[in-house]
mmCIF file with all atom_site columns, C-alpha atoms in Angstrom:
data_model
loop_
_atom_site.group_PDB
_atom_site.id
_atom_site.type_symbol
_atom_site.label_atom_id
_atom_site.label_alt_id
_atom_site.label_comp_id
_atom_site.label_asym_id
_atom_site.label_entity_id
_atom_site.label_seq_id
_atom_site.pdbx_PDB_ins_code
_atom_site.Cartn_x
_atom_site.Cartn_y
_atom_site.Cartn_z
_atom_site.occupancy
_atom_site.B_iso_or_equiv
_atom_site.pdbx_formal_charge
_atom_site.auth_seq_id
_atom_site.auth_comp_id
_atom_site.auth_asym_id
_atom_site.auth_atom_id
_atom_site.pdbx_PDB_model_num
ATOM 1   C CA . MET A 1 1   ? 152.897 -106.198 104.178 1.00 56.00 ? 1   MET A CA 1
ATOM 2   C CA . ASN A 1 2   ? 153.072 -102.669 102.004 1.00 53.00 ? 2   ASN A CA 1
ATOM 3   C CA . MET A 1 3   ? 149.685 -103.302 100.560 1.00 52.00 ? 3   MET A CA 1
ATOM 4   C CA . ILE A 1 4   ? 147.739 -103.527 103.378 1.00 53.00 ? 4   ILE A CA 1
ATOM 5   C CA . PHE A 1 5   ? 149.431 -100.625 104.372 1.00 45.00 ? 5   PHE A CA 1
ATOM 6   C CA . ARG A 1 6   ? 147.985 -98.769  101.407 1.00 45.00 ? 6   ARG A CA 1
ATOM 7   C CA . VAL A 1 7   ? 144.754 -99.830  101.856 1.00 40.00 ? 7   VAL A CA 1
ATOM 8   C CA . ILE A 1 8   ? 144.433 -98.694  104.974 1.00 45.00 ? 8   ILE A CA 1
ATOM 9   C CA . ARG A 1 9   ? 145.922 -95.188  104.028 1.00 45.00 ? 9   ARG A CA 1
ATOM 10  C CA . MET A 1 10  ? 143.678 -95.040  101.312 1.00 41.00 ? 10  MET A CA 1
ATOM 11  C CA . ASN A 1 11  ? 140.722 -95.902  103.369 1.00 42.00 ? 11  ASN A CA 1
ATOM 12  C CA . LYS A 1 12  ? 141.670 -93.399  105.902 1.00 40.00 ? 12  LYS A CA 1
ATOM 13  C CA . ILE A 1 13  ? 141.809 -90.476  102.973 1.00 41.00 ? 13  ILE A CA 1
ATOM 14  C CA . LEU A 1 14  ? 138.558 -91.726  101.905 1.00 35.00 ? 14  LEU A CA 1
ATOM 15  C CA . VAL A 1 15  ? 136.921 -91.671  105.343 1.00 38.00 ? 15  VAL A CA 1
ATOM 16  C CA . LEU A 1 16  ? 138.405 -88.005  105.815 1.00 37.00 ? 16  LEU A CA 1
ATOM 17  C CA . SER A 1 17  ? 137.117 -86.768  102.332 1.00 36.00 ? 17  SER A CA 1
ATOM 18  C CA . LEU A 1 18  ? 133.633 -87.893  102.911 1.00 33.00 ? 18  LEU A CA 1
ATOM 19  C CA . PHE A 1 19  ? 133.760 -85.960  106.312 1.00 36.00 ? 19  PHE A CA 1
ATOM 20  C CA . VAL A 1 20  ? 135.147 -82.740  105.225 1.00 36.00 ? 20  VAL A CA 1
ATOM 21  C CA . MET A 1 21  ? 132.359 -83.191  101.924 1.00 35.00 ? 21  MET A CA 1
ATOM 22  C CA . SER A 1 22  ? 129.495 -83.673  104.361 1.00 38.00 ? 22  SER A CA 1
ATOM 23  C CA . LEU A 1 23  ? 130.587 -80.291  106.251 1.00 40.00 ? 23  LEU A CA 1
ATOM 24  C CA . THR A 1 24  ? 130.338 -78.512  102.559 1.00 40.00 ? 24  THR A CA 1
ATOM 25  C CA . GLY A 1 25  ? 127.606 -75.855  102.655 1.00 45.00 ? 25  GLY A CA 1
ATOM 26  C CA . CYS A 1 26  ? 127.693 -75.855  106.720 1.00 49.00 ? 26  CYS A CA 1
ATOM 27  C CA . VAL A 1 27  ? 129.644 -72.869  108.840 1.00 52.00 ? 27  VAL A CA 1
ATOM 28  C CA . SER A 1 28  ? 130.798 -73.335  111.754 1.00 63.00 ? 28  SER A CA 1
ATOM 29  C CA . PRO A 1 29  ? 129.591 -70.847  114.325 1.00 63.00 ? 29  PRO A CA 1
ATOM 30  C CA . THR A 1 30  ? 133.353 -71.465  116.238 1.00 70.00 ? 30  THR A CA 1
ATOM 31  C CA . ALA A 1 31  ? 134.407 -68.741  114.185 1.00 69.00 ? 31  ALA A CA 1
ATOM 32  C CA . ASP A 1 32  ? 132.101 -65.846  115.201 1.00 67.00 ? 32  ASP A CA 1
ATOM 33  C CA . MET A 1 33  ? 132.363 -67.193  118.956 1.00 68.00 ? 33  MET A CA 1
ATOM 34  C CA . LEU A 1 34  ? 136.298 -66.950  118.765 1.00 72.00 ? 34  LEU A CA 1
ATOM 35  C CA . ASN A 1 35  ? 135.948 -63.660  117.564 1.00 73.00 ? 35  ASN A CA 1
ATOM 36  C CA . ASN A 1 36  ? 132.781 -62.317  119.524 1.00 83.00 ? 36  ASN A CA 1
ATOM 37  C CA . ASN A 1 37  ? 132.357 -58.512  118.907 1.00 84.00 ? 37  ASN A CA 1
ATOM 38  C CA . TYR A 1 38  ? 129.230 -58.548  120.887 1.00 91.00 ? 38  TYR A CA 1
ATOM 39  C CA . THR A 1 39  ? 130.763 -55.423  122.667 1.00 90.00 ? 39  THR A CA 1
ATOM 40  C CA . SER A 1 40  ? 132.207 -53.533  119.836 1.00 91.00 ? 40  SER A CA 1
ATOM 41  C CA . ILE A 1 41  ? 128.447 -53.822  118.177 1.00 93.00 ? 41  ILE A CA 1
ATOM 42  C CA . VAL A 1 42  ? 126.098 -50.392  118.154 1.00 95.00 ? 42  VAL A CA 1
ATOM 43  C CA . PRO A 1 43  ? 122.735 -51.212  117.978 1.00 95.00 ? 43  PRO A CA 1
ATOM 44  C CA . SER A 1 44  ? 121.235 -49.361  114.765 1.00 92.00 ? 44  SER A CA 1
ATOM 45  C CA . ASP A 1 45  ? 117.993 -51.270  114.102 1.00 84.00 ? 45  ASP A CA 1
ATOM 46  C CA . ASN A 1 46  ? 115.513 -50.140  115.738 1.00 86.00 ? 46  ASN A CA 1
ATOM 47  C CA . PHE A 1 47  ? 112.197 -51.658  113.388 1.00 89.00 ? 47  PHE A CA 1
ATOM 48  C CA . LEU A 1 48  ? 111.841 -54.610  115.546 1.00 93.00 ? 48  LEU A CA 1
ATOM 49  C CA . LYS A 1 49  ? 109.412 -54.260  119.376 1.00 95.00 ? 49  LYS A CA 1
ATOM 50  C CA . GLY A 1 50  ? 107.769 -56.406  121.290 1.00 97.00 ? 50  GLY A CA 1
ATOM 51  C CA . TYR A 1 51  ? 107.909 -60.260  122.346 1.00 98.00 ? 51  TYR A CA 1
ATOM 52  C CA . TRP A 1 52  ? 108.448 -62.683  119.494 1.00 98.00 ? 52  TRP A CA 1
ATOM 53  C CA . THR A 1 53  ? 108.040 -66.858  119.512 1.00 98.00 ? 53  THR A CA 1
ATOM 54  C CA . GLY A 1 54  ? 109.212 -69.668  117.526 1.00 97.00 ? 54  GLY A CA 1
ATOM 55  C CA . ASN A 1 55  ? 111.088 -72.766  116.865 1.00 95.00 ? 55  ASN A CA 1
ATOM 56  C CA . ASN A 1 56  ? 114.538 -73.145  116.253 1.00 89.00 ? 56  ASN A CA 1
ATOM 57  C CA . GLY A 1 57  ? 115.185 -76.730  115.495 1.00 88.00 ? 57  GLY A CA 1
ATOM 58  C CA . PRO A 1 58  ? 114.265 -78.779  119.203 1.00 93.00 ? 58  PRO A CA 1
ATOM 59  C CA . TYR A 1 59  ? 114.507 -75.070  121.124 1.00 94.00 ? 59  TYR A CA 1
ATOM 60  C CA . LEU A 1 60  ? 111.700 -72.870  121.570 1.00 97.00 ? 60  LEU A CA 1
ATOM 61  C CA . VAL A 1 61  ? 113.277 -69.190  121.359 1.00 97.00 ? 61  VAL A CA 1
ATOM 62  C CA . THR A 1 62  ? 111.384 -65.871  122.353 1.00 98.00 ? 62  THR A CA 1
ATOM 63  C CA . TYR A 1 63  ? 112.930 -62.434  121.783 1.00 98.00 ? 63  TYR A CA 1
ATOM 64  C CA . LYS A 1 64  ? 112.026 -59.091  123.659 1.00 98.00 ? 64  LYS A CA 1
ATOM 65  C CA . PHE A 1 65  ? 113.116 -56.485  121.142 1.00 97.00 ? 65  PHE A CA 1
ATOM 66  C CA . ASN A 1 66  ? 113.408 -53.201  123.122 1.00 97.00 ? 66  ASN A CA 1
ATOM 67  C CA . GLY A 1 67  ? 112.956 -50.825  119.875 1.00 95.00 ? 67  GLY A CA 1
ATOM 68  C CA . ASP A 1 68  ? 116.174 -49.190  120.726 1.00 96.00 ? 68  ASP A CA 1
ATOM 69  C CA . GLY A 1 69  ? 117.888 -51.922  118.651 1.00 96.00 ? 69  GLY A CA 1
ATOM 70  C CA . THR A 1 70  ? 118.856 -54.464  122.140 1.00 97.00 ? 70  THR A CA 1
ATOM 71  C CA . GLY A 1 71  ? 116.957 -56.620  123.648 1.00 97.00 ? 71  GLY A CA 1
ATOM 72  C CA . LEU A 1 72  ? 117.135 -60.216  124.970 1.00 98.00 ? 72  LEU A CA 1
ATOM 73  C CA . ALA A 1 73  ? 116.955 -63.982  123.350 1.00 97.00 ? 73  ALA A CA 1
ATOM 74  C CA . CYS A 1 74  ? 115.428 -66.631  125.789 1.00 98.00 ? 74  CYS A CA 1
ATOM 75  C CA . SER A 1 75  ? 115.586 -70.587  124.485 1.00 96.00 ? 75  SER A CA 1
ATOM 76  C CA . SER A 1 76  ? 114.321 -73.802  125.788 1.00 97.00 ? 76  SER A CA 1
ATOM 77  C CA . TYR A 1 77  ? 114.808 -77.407  125.165 1.00 96.00 ? 77  TYR A CA 1
ATOM 78  C CA . LEU A 1 78  ? 114.725 -79.920  128.087 1.00 94.00 ? 78  LEU A CA 1
ATOM 79  C CA . ASP A 1 79  ? 116.995 -78.567  130.901 1.00 90.00 ? 79  ASP A CA 1
ATOM 80  C CA . LYS A 1 80  ? 118.935 -76.203  128.748 1.00 94.00 ? 80  LYS A CA 1
ATOM 81  C CA . ASN A 1 81  ? 117.923 -72.914  129.402 1.00 97.00 ? 81  ASN A CA 1
ATOM 82  C CA . THR A 1 82  ? 119.784 -69.568  128.026 1.00 96.00 ? 82  THR A CA 1
ATOM 83  C CA . LEU A 1 83  ? 118.849 -65.841  128.689 1.00 98.00 ? 83  LEU A CA 1
ATOM 84  C CA . GLU A 1 84  ? 121.215 -63.713  126.412 1.00 97.00 ? 84  GLU A CA 1
ATOM 85  C CA . LYS A 1 85  ? 121.159 -59.794  125.590 1.00 97.00 ? 85  LYS A CA 1
ATOM 86  C CA . ILE A 1 86  ? 121.527 -59.347  121.870 1.00 97.00 ? 86  ILE A CA 1
ATOM 87  C CA . LYS A 1 87  ? 121.735 -55.969  119.293 1.00 97.00 ? 87  LYS A CA 1
ATOM 88  C CA . ILE A 1 88  ? 120.604 -55.717  116.420 1.00 96.00 ? 88  ILE A CA 1
ATOM 89  C CA . ASN A 1 89  ? 122.740 -53.747  113.704 1.00 95.00 ? 89  ASN A CA 1
ATOM 90  C CA . GLY A 1 90  ? 122.602 -53.525  109.879 1.00 94.00 ? 90  GLY A CA 1
ATOM 91  C CA . GLY A 1 91  ? 119.753 -56.643  109.909 1.00 95.00 ? 91  GLY A CA 1
ATOM 92  C CA . VAL A 1 92  ? 121.645 -59.240  111.963 1.00 95.00 ? 92  VAL A CA 1
ATOM 93  C CA . ILE A 1 93  ? 121.013 -60.030  115.366 1.00 96.00 ? 93  ILE A CA 1
ATOM 94  C CA . TYR A 1 94  ? 124.234 -60.434  117.628 1.00 94.00 ? 94  TYR A CA 1
ATOM 95  C CA . THR A 1 95  ? 123.927 -62.368  120.592 1.00 93.00 ? 95  THR A CA 1
ATOM 96  C CA . GLN A 1 96  ? 126.439 -61.917  123.236 1.00 94.00 ? 96  GLN A CA 1
ATOM 97  C CA . ASN A 1 97  ? 128.516 -65.335  122.758 1.00 90.00 ? 97  ASN A CA 1
ATOM 98  C CA . GLY A 1 98  ? 129.167 -64.448  119.268 1.00 90.00 ? 98  GLY A CA 1
ATOM 99  C CA . LEU A 1 99  ? 126.454 -66.096  117.238 1.00 88.00 ? 99  LEU A CA 1
ATOM 100 C CA . LYS A 1 100 ? 124.416 -64.093  114.394 1.00 91.00 ? 100 LYS A CA 1
ATOM 101 C CA . GLN A 1 101 ? 121.228 -64.540  112.869 1.00 92.00 ? 101 GLN A CA 1
ATOM 102 C CA . THR A 1 102 ? 120.502 -62.285  109.979 1.00 93.00 ? 102 THR A CA 1
ATOM 103 C CA . ILE A 1 103 ? 117.006 -61.096  109.859 1.00 96.00 ? 103 ILE A CA 1
ATOM 104 C CA . VAL A 1 104 ? 115.305 -61.949  106.325 1.00 95.00 ? 104 VAL A CA 1
ATOM 105 C CA . LYS A 1 105 ? 111.836 -60.754  106.359 1.00 95.00 ? 105 LYS A CA 1
ATOM 106 C CA . SER A 1 106 ? 109.962 -58.460  109.252 1.00 95.00 ? 106 SER A CA 1
ATOM 107 C CA . THR A 1 107 ? 106.453 -57.376  109.027 1.00 95.00 ? 107 THR A CA 1
ATOM 108 C CA . GLU A 1 108 ? 104.045 -57.020  111.828 1.00 94.00 ? 108 GLU A CA 1
ATOM 109 C CA . GLU A 1 109 ? 103.043 -60.685  111.482 1.00 96.00 ? 109 GLU A CA 1
ATOM 110 C CA . ASP A 1 110 ? 106.193 -62.641  110.405 1.00 96.00 ? 110 ASP A CA 1
ATOM 111 C CA . LEU A 1 111 ? 109.515 -62.383  111.743 1.00 97.00 ? 111 LEU A CA 1
ATOM 112 C CA . ILE A 1 112 ? 111.944 -64.440  109.313 1.00 96.00 ? 112 ILE A CA 1
ATOM 113 C CA . LEU A 1 113 ? 115.713 -65.058  110.593 1.00 95.00 ? 113 LEU A CA 1
ATOM 114 C CA . ASN A 1 114 ? 118.449 -67.465  108.752 1.00 91.00 ? 114 ASN A CA 1
ATOM 115 C CA . VAL A 1 115 ? 120.804 -69.049  110.102 1.00 85.00 ? 115 VAL A CA 1
ATOM 116 C CA . LYS A 1 116 ? 123.895 -69.465  108.504 1.00 81.00 ? 116 LYS A CA 1
ATOM 117 C CA . TYR A 1 117 ? 125.426 -72.096  110.957 1.00 72.00 ? 117 TYR A CA 1
ATOM 118 C CA . MET A 1 118 ? 123.078 -74.371  109.793 1.00 63.00 ? 118 MET A CA 1
ATOM 119 C CA . GLY A 1 119 ? 122.872 -74.733  106.090 1.00 71.00 ? 119 GLY A CA 1
ATOM 120 C CA . SER A 1 120 ? 121.602 -71.495  105.596 1.00 74.00 ? 120 SER A CA 1
ATOM 121 C CA . THR A 1 121 ? 118.238 -72.418  107.537 1.00 87.00 ? 121 THR A CA 1
ATOM 122 C CA . THR A 1 122 ? 115.510 -70.385  108.157 1.00 93.00 ? 122 THR A CA 1
ATOM 123 C CA . PHE A 1 123 ? 113.110 -70.116  111.108 1.00 94.00 ? 123 PHE A CA 1
ATOM 124 C CA . LYS A 1 124 ? 109.713 -68.118  111.626 1.00 97.00 ? 124 LYS A CA 1
ATOM 125 C CA . TYR A 1 125 ? 108.529 -66.153  114.765 1.00 97.00 ? 125 TYR A CA 1
ATOM 126 C CA . LYS A 1 126 ? 105.527 -65.133  115.575 1.00 98.00 ? 126 LYS A CA 1
ATOM 127 C CA . PRO A 1 127 ? 104.326 -62.077  117.576 1.00 98.00 ? 127 PRO A CA 1
ATOM 128 C CA . ASP A 1 128 ? 104.005 -63.265  121.434 1.00 98.00 ? 128 ASP A CA 1
ATOM 129 C CA . THR A 1 129 ? 103.029 -59.978  123.305 1.00 97.00 ? 129 THR A CA 1
ATOM 130 C CA . ASP A 1 130 ? 101.633 -62.092  126.507 1.00 98.00 ? 130 ASP A CA 1
ATOM 131 C CA . LEU A 1 131 ? 104.132 -64.875  126.005 1.00 98.00 ? 131 LEU A CA 1
ATOM 132 C CA . ASN A 1 132 ? 101.733 -67.698  125.664 1.00 98.00 ? 132 ASN A CA 1
ATOM 133 C CA . ASN A 1 133 ? 103.681 -69.373  123.365 1.00 98.00 ? 133 ASN A CA 1
ATOM 134 C CA . ALA A 1 134 ? 107.213 -68.610  125.140 1.00 98.00 ? 134 ALA A CA 1
ATOM 135 C CA . SER A 1 135 ? 108.837 -71.535  127.638 1.00 98.00 ? 135 SER A CA 1
ATOM 136 C CA . PRO A 1 136 ? 108.169 -71.271  130.903 1.00 97.00 ? 136 PRO A CA 1
ATOM 137 C CA . TYR A 1 137 ? 111.168 -70.347  131.790 1.00 98.00 ? 137 TYR A CA 1
ATOM 138 C CA . CYS A 1 138 ? 111.390 -68.189  129.242 1.00 98.00 ? 138 CYS A CA 1
ATOM 139 C CA . GLU A 1 139 ? 107.981 -66.528  130.493 1.00 97.00 ? 139 GLU A CA 1
ATOM 140 C CA . LYS A 1 140 ? 109.200 -66.359  134.186 1.00 97.00 ? 140 LYS A CA 1
ATOM 141 C CA . ASN A 1 141 ? 112.636 -64.605  132.947 1.00 97.00 ? 141 ASN A CA 1
ATOM 142 C CA . LEU A 1 142 ? 111.723 -62.002  129.961 1.00 96.00 ? 142 LEU A CA 1
#
């Protein structure tokens, strides 16, 4: 009987170890969301202006940058639509829900953002002055 319990216990440890190892390299957004400091961020980066659209996985995302370090982030996927305020400081875009994206590259034609929550995945955005590439929800609400 003891042998059966030992095998079951070893299997649980093995499964738990594999789960923990599978998370290596991924950072959870939970810590940033629980320690949300959006209201204390002072916008300072004013080099981004206008509308930029790209895909974050299945989400179609459009940013509206006001040129003063503030703006809006709008995303759509199926029936999930969001519109949030953003602030930019120190090359980081902070959303009102506490999530962060780091600006990797910003030119007149390309905006590349790094999302640490997804294994340091980068997403590319293009200028979208007329909101031709934005989702209908974002086109209407931006």
